[in-house]
Every structure is written in structure tokens, then in C-alpha cells.
JSON list of C-alpha atoms and ligand atoms in Angstrom, two decimals:
[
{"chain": "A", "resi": 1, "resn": "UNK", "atom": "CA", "xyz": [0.00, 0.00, 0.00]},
{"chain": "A", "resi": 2, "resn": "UNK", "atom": "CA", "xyz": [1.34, 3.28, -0.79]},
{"chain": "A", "resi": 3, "resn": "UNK", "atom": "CA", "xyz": [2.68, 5.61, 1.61]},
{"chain": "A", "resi": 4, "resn": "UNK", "atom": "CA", "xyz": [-0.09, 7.79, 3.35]},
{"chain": "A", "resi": 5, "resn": "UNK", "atom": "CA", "xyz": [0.47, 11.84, 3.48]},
{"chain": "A", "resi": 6, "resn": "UNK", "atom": "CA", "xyz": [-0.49, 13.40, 6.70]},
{"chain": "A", "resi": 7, "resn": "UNK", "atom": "CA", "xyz": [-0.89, 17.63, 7.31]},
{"chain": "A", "resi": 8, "resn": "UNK", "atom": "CA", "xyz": [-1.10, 18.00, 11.27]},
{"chain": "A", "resi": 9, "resn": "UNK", "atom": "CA", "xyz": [-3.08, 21.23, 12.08]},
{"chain": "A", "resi": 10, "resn": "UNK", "atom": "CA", "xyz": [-2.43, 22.71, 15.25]},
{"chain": "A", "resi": 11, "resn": "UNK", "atom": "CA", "xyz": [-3.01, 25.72, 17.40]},
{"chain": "A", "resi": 12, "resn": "UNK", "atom": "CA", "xyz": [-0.85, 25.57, 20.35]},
{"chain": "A", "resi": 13, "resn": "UNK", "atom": "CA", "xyz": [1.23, 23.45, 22.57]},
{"chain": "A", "resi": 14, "resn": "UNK", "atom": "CA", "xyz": [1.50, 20.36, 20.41]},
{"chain": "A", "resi": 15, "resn": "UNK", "atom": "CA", "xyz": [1.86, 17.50, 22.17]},
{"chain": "A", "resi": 16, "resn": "UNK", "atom": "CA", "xyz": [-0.62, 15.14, 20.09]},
{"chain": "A", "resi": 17, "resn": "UNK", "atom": "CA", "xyz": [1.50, 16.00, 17.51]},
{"chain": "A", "resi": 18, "resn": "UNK", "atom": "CA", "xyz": [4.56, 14.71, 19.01]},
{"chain": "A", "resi": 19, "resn": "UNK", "atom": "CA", "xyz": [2.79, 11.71, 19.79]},
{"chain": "A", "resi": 20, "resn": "UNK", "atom": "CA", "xyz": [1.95, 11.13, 16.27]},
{"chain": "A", "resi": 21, "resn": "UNK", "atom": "CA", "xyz": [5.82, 12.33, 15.25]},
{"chain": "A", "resi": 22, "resn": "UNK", "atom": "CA", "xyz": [7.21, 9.62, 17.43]},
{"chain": "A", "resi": 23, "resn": "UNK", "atom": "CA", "xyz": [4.69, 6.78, 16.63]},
{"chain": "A", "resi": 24, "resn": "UNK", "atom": "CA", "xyz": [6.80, 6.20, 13.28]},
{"chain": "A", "resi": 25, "resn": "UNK", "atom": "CA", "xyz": [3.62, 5.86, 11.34]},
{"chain": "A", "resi": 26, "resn": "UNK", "atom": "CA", "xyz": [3.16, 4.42, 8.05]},
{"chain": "A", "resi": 27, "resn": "UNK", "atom": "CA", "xyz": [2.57, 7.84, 6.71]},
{"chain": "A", "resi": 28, "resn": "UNK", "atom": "CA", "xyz": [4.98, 11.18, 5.86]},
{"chain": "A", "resi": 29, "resn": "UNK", "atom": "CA", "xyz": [3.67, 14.22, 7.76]},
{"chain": "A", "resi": 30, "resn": "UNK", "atom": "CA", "xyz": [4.32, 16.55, 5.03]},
{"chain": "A", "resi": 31, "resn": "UNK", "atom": "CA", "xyz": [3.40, 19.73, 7.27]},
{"chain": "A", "resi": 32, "resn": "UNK", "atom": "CA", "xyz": [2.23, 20.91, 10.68]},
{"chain": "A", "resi": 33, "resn": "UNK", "atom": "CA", "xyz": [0.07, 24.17, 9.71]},
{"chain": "A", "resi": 34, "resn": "UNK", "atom": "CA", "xyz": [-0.83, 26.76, 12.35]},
{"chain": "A", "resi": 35, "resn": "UNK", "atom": "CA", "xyz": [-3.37, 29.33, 12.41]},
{"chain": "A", "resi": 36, "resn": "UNK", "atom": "CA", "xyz": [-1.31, 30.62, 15.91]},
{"chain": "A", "resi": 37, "resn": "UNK", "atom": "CA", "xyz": [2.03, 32.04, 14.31]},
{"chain": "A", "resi": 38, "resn": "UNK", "atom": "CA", "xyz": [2.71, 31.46, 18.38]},
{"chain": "A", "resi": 39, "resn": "UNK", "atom": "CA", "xyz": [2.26, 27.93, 18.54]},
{"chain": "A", "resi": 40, "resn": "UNK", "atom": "CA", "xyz": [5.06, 25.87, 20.74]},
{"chain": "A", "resi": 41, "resn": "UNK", "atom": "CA", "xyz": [4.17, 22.97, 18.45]},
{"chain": "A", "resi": 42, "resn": "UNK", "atom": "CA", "xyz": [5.80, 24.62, 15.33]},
{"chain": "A", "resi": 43, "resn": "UNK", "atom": "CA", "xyz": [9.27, 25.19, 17.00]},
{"chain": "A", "resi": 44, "resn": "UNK", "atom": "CA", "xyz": [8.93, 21.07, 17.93]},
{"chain": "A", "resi": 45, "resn": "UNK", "atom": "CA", "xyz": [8.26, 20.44, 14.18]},
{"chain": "A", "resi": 46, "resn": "UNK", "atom": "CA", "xyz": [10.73, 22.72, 12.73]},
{"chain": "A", "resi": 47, "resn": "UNK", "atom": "CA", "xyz": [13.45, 21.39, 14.95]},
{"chain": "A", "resi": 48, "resn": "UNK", "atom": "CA", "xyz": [12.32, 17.46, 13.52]},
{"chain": "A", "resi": 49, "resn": "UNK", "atom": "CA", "xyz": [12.58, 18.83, 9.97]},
{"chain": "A", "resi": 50, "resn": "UNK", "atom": "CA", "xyz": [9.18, 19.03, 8.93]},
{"chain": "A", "resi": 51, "resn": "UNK", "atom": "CA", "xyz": [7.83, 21.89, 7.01]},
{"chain": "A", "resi": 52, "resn": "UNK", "atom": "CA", "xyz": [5.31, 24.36, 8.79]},
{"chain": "A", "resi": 53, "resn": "UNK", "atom": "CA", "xyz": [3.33, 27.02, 7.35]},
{"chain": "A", "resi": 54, "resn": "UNK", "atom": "CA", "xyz": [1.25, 29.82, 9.38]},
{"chain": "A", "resi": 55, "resn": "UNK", "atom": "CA", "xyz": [-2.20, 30.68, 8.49]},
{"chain": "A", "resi": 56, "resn": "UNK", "atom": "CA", "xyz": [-2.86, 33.50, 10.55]},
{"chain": "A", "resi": 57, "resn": "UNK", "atom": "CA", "xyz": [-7.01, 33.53, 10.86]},
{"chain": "A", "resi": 58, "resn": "UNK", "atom": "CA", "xyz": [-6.54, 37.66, 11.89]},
{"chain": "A", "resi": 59, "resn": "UNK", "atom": "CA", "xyz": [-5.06, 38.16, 8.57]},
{"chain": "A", "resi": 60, "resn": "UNK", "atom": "CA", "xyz": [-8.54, 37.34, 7.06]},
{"chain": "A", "resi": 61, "resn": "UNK", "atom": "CA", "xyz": [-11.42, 39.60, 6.76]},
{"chain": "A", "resi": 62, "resn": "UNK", "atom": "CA", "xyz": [-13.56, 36.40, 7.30]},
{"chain": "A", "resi": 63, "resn": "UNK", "atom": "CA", "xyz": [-14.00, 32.69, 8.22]},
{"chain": "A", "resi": 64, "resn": "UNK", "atom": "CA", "xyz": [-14.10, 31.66, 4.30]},
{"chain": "A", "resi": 65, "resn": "UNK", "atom": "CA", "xyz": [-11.49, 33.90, 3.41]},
{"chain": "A", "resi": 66, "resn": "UNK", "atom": "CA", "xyz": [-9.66, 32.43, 6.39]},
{"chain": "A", "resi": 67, "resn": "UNK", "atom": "CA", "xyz": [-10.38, 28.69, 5.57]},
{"chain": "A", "resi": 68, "resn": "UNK", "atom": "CA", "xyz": [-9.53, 29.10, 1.73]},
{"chain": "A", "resi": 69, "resn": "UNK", "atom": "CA", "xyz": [-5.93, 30.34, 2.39]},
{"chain": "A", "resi": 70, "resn": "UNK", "atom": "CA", "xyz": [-6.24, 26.78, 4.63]},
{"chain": "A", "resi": 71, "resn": "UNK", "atom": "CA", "xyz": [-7.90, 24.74, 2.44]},
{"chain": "A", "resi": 72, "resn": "UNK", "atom": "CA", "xyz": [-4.62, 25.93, -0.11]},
{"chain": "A", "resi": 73, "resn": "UNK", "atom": "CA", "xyz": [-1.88, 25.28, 2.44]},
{"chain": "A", "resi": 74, "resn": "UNK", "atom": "CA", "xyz": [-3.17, 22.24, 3.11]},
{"chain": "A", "resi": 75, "resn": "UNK", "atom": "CA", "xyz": [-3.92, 21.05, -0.98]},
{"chain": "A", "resi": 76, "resn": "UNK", "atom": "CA", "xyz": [-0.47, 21.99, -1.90]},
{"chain": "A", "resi": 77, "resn": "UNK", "atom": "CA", "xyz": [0.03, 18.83, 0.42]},
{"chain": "A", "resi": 78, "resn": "UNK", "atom": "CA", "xyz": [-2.67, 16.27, -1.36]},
{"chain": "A", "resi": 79, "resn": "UNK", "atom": "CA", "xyz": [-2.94, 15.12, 2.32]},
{"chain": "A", "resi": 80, "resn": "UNK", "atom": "CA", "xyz": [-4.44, 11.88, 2.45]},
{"chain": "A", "resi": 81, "resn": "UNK", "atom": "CA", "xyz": [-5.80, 12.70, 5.99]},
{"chain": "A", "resi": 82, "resn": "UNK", "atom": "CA", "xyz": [-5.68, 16.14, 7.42]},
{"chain": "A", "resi": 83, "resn": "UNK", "atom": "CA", "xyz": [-4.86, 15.72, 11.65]},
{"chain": "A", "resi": 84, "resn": "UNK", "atom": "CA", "xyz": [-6.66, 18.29, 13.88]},
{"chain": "A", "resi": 85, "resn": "UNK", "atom": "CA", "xyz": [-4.16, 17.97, 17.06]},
{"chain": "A", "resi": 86, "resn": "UNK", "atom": "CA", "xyz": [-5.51, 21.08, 19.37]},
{"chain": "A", "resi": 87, "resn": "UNK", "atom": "CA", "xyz": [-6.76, 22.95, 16.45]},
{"chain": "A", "resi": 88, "resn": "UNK", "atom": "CA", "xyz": [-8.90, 25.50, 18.04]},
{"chain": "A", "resi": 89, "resn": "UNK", "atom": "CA", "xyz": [-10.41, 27.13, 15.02]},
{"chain": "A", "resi": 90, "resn": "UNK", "atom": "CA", "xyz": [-14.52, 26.24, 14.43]},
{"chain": "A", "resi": 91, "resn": "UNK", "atom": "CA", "xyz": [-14.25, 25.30, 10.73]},
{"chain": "A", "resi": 92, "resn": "UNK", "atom": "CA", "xyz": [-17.49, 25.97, 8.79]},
{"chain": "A", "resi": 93, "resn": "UNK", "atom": "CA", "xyz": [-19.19, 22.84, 6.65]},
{"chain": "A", "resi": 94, "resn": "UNK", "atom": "CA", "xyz": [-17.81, 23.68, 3.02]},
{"chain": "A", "resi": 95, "resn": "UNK", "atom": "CA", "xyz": [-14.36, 23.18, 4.85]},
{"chain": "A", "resi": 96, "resn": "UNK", "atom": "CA", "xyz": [-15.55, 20.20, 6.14]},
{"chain": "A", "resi": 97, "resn": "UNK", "atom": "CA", "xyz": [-17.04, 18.68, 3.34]},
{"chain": "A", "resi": 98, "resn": "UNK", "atom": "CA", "xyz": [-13.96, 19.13, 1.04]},
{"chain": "A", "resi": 99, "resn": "UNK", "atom": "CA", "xyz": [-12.00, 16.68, 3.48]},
{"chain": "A", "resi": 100, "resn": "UNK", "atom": "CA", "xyz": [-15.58, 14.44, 4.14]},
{"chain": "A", "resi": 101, "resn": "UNK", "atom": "CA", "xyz": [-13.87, 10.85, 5.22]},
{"chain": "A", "resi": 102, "resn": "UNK", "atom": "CA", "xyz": [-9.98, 12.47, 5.56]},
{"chain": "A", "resi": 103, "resn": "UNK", "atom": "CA", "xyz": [-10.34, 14.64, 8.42]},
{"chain": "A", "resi": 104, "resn": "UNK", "atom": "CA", "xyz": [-10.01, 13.53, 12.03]},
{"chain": "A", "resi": 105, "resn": "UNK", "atom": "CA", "xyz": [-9.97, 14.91, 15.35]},
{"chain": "A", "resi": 106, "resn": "UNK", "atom": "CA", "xyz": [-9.16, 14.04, 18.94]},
{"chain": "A", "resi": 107, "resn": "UNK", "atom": "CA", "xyz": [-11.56, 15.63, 21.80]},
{"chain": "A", "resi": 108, "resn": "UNK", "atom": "CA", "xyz": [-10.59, 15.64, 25.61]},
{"chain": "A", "resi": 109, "resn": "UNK", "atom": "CA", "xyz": [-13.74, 13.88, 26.99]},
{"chain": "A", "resi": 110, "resn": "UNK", "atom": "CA", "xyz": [-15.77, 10.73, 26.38]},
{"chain": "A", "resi": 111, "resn": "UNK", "atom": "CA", "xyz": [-18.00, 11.98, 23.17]},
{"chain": "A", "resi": 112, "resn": "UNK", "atom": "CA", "xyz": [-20.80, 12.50, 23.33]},
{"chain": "A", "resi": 113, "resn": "UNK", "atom": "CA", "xyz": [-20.48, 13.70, 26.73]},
{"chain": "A", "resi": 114, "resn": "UNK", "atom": "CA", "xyz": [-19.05, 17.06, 26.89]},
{"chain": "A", "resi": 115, "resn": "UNK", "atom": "CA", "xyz": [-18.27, 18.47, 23.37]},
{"chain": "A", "resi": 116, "resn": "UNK", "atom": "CA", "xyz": [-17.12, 21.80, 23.47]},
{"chain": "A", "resi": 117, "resn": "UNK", "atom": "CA", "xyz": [-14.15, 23.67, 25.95]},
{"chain": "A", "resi": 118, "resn": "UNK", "atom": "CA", "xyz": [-13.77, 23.13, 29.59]},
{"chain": "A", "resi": 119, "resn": "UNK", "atom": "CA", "xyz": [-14.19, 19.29, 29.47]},
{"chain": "A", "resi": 120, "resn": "UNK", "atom": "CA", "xyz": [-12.32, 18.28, 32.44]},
{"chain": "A", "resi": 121, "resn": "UNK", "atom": "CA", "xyz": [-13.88, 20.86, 34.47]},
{"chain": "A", "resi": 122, "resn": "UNK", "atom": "CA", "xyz": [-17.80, 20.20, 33.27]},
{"chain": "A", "resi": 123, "resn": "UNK", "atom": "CA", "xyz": [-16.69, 17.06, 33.99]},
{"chain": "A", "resi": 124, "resn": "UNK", "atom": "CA", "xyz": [-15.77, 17.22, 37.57]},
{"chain": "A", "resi": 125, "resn": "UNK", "atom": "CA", "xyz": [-18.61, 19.31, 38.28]},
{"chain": "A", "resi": 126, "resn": "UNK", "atom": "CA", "xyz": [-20.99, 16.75, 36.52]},
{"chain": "A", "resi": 127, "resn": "UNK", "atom": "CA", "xyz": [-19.20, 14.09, 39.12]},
{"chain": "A", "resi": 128, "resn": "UNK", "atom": "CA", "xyz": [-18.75, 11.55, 37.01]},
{"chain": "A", "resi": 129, "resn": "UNK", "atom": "CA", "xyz": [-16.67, 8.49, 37.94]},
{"chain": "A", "resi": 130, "resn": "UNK", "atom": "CA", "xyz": [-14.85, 7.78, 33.92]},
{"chain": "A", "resi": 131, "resn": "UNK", "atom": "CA", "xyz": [-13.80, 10.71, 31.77]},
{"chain": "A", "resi": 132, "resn": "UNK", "atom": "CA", "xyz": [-11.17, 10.14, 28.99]},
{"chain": "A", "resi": 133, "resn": "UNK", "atom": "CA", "xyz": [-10.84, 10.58, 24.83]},
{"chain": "A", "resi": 134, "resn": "UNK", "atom": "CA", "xyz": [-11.96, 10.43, 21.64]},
{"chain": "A", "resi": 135, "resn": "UNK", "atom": "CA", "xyz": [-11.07, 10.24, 18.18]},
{"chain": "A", "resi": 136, "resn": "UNK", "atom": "CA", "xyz": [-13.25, 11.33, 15.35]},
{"chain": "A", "resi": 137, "resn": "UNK", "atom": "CA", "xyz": [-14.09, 11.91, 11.89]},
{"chain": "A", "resi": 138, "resn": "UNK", "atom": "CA", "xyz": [-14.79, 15.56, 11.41]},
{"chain": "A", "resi": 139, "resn": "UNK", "atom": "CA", "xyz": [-18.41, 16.53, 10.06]},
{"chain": "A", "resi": 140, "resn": "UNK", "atom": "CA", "xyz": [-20.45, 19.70, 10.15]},
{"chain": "A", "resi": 141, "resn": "UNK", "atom": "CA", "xyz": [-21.23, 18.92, 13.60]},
{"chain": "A", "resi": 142, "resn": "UNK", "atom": "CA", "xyz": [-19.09, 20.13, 16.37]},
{"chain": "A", "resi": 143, "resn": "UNK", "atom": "CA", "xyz": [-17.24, 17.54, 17.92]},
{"chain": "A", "resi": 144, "resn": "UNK", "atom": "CA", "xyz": [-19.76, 14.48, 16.89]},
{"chain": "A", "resi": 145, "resn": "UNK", "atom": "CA", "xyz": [-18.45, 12.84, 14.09]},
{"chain": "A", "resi": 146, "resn": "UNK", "atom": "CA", "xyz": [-18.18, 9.13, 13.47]},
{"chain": "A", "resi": 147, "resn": "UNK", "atom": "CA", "xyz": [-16.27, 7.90, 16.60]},
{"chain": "A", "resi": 148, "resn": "UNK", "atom": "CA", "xyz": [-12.65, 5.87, 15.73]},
{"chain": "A", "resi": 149, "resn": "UNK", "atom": "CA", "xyz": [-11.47, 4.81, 19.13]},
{"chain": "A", "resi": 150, "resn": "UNK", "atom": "CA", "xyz": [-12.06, 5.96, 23.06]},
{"chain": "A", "resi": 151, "resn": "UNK", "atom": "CA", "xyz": [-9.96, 5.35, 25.89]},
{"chain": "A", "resi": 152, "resn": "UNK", "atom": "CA", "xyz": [-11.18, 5.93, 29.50]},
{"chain": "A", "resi": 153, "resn": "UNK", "atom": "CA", "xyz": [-9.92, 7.24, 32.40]},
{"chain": "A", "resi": 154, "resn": "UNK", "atom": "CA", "xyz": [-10.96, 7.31, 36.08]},
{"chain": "A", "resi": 155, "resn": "UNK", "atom": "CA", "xyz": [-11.82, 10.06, 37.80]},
{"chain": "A", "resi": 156, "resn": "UNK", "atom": "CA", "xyz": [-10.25, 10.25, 41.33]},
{"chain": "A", "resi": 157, "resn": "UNK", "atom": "CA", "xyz": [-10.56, 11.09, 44.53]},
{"chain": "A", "resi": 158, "resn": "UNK", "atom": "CA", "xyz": [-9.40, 14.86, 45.20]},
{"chain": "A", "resi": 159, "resn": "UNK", "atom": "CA", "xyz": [-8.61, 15.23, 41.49]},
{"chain": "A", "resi": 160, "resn": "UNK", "atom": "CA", "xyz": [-8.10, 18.54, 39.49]},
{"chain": "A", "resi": 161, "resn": "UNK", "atom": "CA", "xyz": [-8.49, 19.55, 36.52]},
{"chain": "A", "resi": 162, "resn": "UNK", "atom": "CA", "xyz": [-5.05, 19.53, 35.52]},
{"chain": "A", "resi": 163, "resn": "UNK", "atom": "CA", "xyz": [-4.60, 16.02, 37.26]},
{"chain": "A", "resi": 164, "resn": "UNK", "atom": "CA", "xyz": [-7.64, 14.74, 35.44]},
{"chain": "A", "resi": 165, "resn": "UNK", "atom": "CA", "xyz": [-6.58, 17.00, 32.15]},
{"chain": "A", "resi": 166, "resn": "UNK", "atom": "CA", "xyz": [-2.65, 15.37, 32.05]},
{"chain": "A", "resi": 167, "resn": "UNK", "atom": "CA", "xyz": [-4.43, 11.71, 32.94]},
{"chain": "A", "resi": 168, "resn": "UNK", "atom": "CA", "xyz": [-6.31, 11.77, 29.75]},
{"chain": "A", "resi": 169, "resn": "UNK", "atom": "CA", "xyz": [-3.73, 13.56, 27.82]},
{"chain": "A", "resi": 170, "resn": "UNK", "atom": "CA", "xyz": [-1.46, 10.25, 28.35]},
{"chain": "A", "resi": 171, "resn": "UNK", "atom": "CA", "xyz": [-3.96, 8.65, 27.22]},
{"chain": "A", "resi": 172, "resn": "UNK", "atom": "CA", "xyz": [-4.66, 10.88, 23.88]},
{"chain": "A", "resi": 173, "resn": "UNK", "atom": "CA", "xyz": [-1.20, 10.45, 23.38]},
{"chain": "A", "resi": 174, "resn": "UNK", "atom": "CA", "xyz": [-1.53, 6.48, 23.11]},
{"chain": "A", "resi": 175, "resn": "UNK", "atom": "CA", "xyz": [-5.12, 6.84, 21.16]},
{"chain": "A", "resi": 176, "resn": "UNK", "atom": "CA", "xyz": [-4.58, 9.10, 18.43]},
{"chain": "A", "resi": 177, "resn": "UNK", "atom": "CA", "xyz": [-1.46, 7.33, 16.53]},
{"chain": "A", "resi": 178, "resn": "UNK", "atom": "CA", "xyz": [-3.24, 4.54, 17.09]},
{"chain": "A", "resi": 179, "resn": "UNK", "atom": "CA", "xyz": [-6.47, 5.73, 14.98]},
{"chain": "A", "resi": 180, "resn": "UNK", "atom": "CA", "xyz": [-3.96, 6.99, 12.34]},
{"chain": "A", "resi": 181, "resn": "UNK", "atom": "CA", "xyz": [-1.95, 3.95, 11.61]},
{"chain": "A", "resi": 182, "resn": "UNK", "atom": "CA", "xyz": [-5.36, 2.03, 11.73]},
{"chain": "A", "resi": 183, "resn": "UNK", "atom": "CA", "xyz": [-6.19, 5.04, 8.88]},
{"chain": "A", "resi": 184, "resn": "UNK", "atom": "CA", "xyz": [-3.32, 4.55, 7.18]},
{"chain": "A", "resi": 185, "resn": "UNK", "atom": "CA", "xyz": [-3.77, 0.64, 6.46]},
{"chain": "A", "resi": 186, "resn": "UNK", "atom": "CA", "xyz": [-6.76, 1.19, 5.47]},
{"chain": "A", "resi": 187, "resn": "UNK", "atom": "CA", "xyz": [-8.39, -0.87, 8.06]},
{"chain": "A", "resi": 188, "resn": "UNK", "atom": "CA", "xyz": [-11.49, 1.96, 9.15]},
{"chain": "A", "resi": 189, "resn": "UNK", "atom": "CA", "xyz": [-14.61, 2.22, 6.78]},
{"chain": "A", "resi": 190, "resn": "UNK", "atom": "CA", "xyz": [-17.44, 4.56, 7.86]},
{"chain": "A", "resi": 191, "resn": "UNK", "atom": "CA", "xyz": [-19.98, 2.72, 7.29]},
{"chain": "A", "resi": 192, "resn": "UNK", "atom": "CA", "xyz": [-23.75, 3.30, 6.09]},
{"chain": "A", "resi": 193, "resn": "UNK", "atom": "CA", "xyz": [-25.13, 3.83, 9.22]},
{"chain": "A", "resi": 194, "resn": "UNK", "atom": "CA", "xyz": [-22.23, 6.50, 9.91]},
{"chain": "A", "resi": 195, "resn": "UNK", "atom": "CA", "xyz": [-20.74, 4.70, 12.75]},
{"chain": "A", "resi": 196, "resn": "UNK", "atom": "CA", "xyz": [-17.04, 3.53, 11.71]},
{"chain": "A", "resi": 197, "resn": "UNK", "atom": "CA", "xyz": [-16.04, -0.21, 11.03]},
{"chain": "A", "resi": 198, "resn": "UNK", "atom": "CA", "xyz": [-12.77, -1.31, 11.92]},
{"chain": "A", "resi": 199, "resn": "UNK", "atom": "CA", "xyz": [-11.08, -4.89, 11.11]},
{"chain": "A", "resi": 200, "resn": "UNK", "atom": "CA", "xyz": [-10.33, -7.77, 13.72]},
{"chain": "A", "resi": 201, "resn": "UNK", "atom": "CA", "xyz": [-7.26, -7.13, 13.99]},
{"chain": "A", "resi": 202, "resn": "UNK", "atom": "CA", "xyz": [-8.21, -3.29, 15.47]},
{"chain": "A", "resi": 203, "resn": "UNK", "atom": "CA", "xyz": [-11.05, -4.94, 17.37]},
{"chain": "A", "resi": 204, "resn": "UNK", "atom": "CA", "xyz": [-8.39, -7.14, 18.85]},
{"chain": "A", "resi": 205, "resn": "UNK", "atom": "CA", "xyz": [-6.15, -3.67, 19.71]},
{"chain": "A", "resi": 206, "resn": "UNK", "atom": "CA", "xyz": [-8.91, -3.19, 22.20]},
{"chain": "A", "resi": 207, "resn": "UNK", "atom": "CA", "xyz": [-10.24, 0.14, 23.38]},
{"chain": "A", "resi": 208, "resn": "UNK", "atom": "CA", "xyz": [-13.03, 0.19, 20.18]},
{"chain": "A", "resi": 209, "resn": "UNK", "atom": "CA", "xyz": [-16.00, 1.72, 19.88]},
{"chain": "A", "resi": 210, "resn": "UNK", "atom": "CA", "xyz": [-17.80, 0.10, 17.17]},
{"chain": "A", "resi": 211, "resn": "UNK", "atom": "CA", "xyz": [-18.09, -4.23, 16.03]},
{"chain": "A", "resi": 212, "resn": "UNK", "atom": "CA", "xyz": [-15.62, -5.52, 13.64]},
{"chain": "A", "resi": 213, "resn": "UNK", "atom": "CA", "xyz": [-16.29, -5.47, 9.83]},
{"chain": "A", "resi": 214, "resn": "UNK", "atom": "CA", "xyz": [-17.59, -8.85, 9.64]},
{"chain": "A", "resi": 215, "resn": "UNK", "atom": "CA", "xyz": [-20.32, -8.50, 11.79]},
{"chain": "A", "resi": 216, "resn": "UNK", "atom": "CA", "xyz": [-21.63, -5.95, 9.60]},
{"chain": "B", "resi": 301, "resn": "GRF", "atom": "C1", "xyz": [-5.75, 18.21, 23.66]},
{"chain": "B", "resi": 301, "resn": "GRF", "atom": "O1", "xyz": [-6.28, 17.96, 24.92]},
{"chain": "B", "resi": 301, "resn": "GRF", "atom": "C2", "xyz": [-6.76, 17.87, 22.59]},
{"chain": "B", "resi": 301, "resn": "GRF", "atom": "O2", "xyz": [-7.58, 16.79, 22.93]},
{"chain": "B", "resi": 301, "resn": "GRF", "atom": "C3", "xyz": [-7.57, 19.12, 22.49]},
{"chain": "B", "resi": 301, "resn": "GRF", "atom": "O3", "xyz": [-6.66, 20.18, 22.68]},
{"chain": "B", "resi": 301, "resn": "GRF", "atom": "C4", "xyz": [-5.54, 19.71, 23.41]},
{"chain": "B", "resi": 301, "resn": "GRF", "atom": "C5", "xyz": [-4.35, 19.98, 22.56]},
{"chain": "B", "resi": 301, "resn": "GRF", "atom": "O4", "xyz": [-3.14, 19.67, 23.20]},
{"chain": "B", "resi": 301, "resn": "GRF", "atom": "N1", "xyz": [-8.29, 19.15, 21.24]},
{"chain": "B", "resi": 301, "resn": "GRF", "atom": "P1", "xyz": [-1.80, 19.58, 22.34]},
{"chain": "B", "resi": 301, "resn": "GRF", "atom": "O5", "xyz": [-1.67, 20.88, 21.58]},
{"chain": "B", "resi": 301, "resn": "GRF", "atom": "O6", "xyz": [-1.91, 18.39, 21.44]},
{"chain": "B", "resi": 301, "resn": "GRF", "atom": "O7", "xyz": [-0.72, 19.41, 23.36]}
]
């Protein structure tokens, strides 16, 4: 199978896209794109050799000016999946739609519980006892897309939010490569129903959401 092409989209710190640096994917990450010309994460790329670009969103008059200087950064690429790792941008459906099926994000709380910001917090204050991750498919929908893999994490006794928030950041660390390579060898369908389908082999990974392909 050929070599995937990856474009990593970030905002800030950067650390999911470390994790997916290091995982030594089947896949070249042609770019790590900003729209935060601050972002840690583009030093951490730069200094691996990767090319980074800047799309600055306050350089555009609006959102769809904004999102086709993106939609061009990233094309230049012919990403075969574009990686939102702590993009922080709201990206409007025609963006979407162009990467329908190639787009995937990761989302600090147990979807569909808690979309949105704030997660570990609403979710101390909520009290519940398992919090954790989720990676998606992007659609139109804030943070509800078809879901790829979840990994859950207890919440403890006297926690924090930035015990809770660095517990399930290990953990998005461990779940996100893993969605990617699955991406990558072609082993995830989204099926009719919307839900993804992943092979035995994933479903024998563990951590899945959704029954194998053959039980389809
Ligand atoms: C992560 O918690 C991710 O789930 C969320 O934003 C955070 C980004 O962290 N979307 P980093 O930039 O990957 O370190």
C-alpha cells in the first residue's frame, strides 16, 4: 500500500503532535500548519525537519477567506488525511465537506459527553466516575463525528483539573497514533449507518468503539 500523506493542524502546545511524530507511522507528515504564528508545536516540528506554514485567521477579513488560504496550504500537500491535534479554530461545513472521510480529530472527553471547551472541568462538576478521549471523523457537527477509538480514564478522589486533564492527555497520546496507523492501512470504513467499522485485527487492539467489519 502506498505511503499515506499526513498535514497535522495545530493551534498551540503540540503534544498530540509529538505523539503522532514519534509513533513512526506508516505515513509522511508533510506539514504541521498553524493558524497561531505562536504555537510551541511549530518550533517542535521545525526542529524534527518538517515543514510548517502559518495561516494566521486575523489576517482574514472572514471565516471563508480564512479557511480558503487553509484549504490551499493544506492542498499543496494532497494530504491523504488532514490531523486536527488542538486545532482551536470552528471550521465551517464547506471546509468540512472538502476533506468528508480524511479529516479527524481528537476531543478531551468521552464523546458525546461534553463536546465543546472546559471538558475536564464540566466534567468534575458533573461528578462523574470515567472521563477520557476520543477520536473522530470531522463533520459539520461540532465535535460528533463518526467515533474511531475511546480510551477511558478514572476520575479520582481529590482530582483537578489539571490532574484529570494530564491523565487523559497520556492517554490521547496512546489513542490518536493509534487511529492513524489504523487510517493509514486502510483498516477503518465509515460505514452506512455513519458509525465507523474497523477490522479484527483493530477490534483485537482493544479500546473500540464500534463491532468488527464482519459483523456488519
Ligand atoms: C488536547 O487535549 C486535545 O484533545 C484538544 O486540545 C488539546 C491539545 O493539546 N483538542 P496539544 O496541543 O496536542 O498538546
Amino acid at each position: 500500500m502506498a505511503e499515506k500523506t499526513l498535514v497535522i493542524l495545530i493551534s498551540g502546545r503540540g503534544s498530540n503532535m509529538e505523539a503522532v511524530l514519534d509513533a513512526r507511522l506508516p505515513a509522511r507528515v508533510a506539514a504541521v500548519v498553524s493558524n497561531n504564528p505562536q504555537a510551541r508545536g511549530l518550533g517542535v516540528a521545525a526542529r524534527r525537519g518538517i515543514a510548517t506554514a502559518v495561516v494566521d485567521h486575523r489576517a482574514y477579513p472572514d471565516r471563508t477567506a480564512f479557511e480558503a488560504a487553509l484549504a490551499a496550504e493544506l492542498d499543496r500537500h494532497r494530504p491523504d488525511l488532514v490531523v486536527l491535534a488542538g486545532f482551536t479554530r470552528i471550521l465551517t461545513p464547506p471546509f468540512v465537506e472538502r476533506y468528508e472521510g480524511r479529516i479527524m480529530n481528537i476531543h478531551p472527553s468521552l464523546l458525546p459527553a461534553f463536546p465543546g471547551l472546559d471538558t475536564h472541568q464540566r466534567a468534575l462538576e458533573a461528578g462523574v466516575r470515567i472521563h477520557g478521549c476520543t477520536v473522530h471523523f470531522v463533520t459539520t457537527t461540532l465535535d460528533s463525528g463518526p467515533i474511531v477509538v475511546q480510551a477511558a480514564v478514572p476520575v479520582e478522589a481529590g482530582d483537578t483539573e489539571a490532574r484529570l486533564a494530564a491523565r487523559v492527555l497520556a492517554q490521547e497520546h496512546r489513542i490518536y497514533p493509534q487511529a492513524i496507523r489504523w487510517f493509514c492501512e486502510g483498516r477503518l470504513r465509515i460505514g452506512r449507518d455513519g458509525a465507523v467499522a474497523v477490522d479484527a485485527a483493530c477490534a483485537a487492539e482493544g479500546a473500540l468503539t464500534a463491532p468488527p467489519l464482519e459483523a456488519r
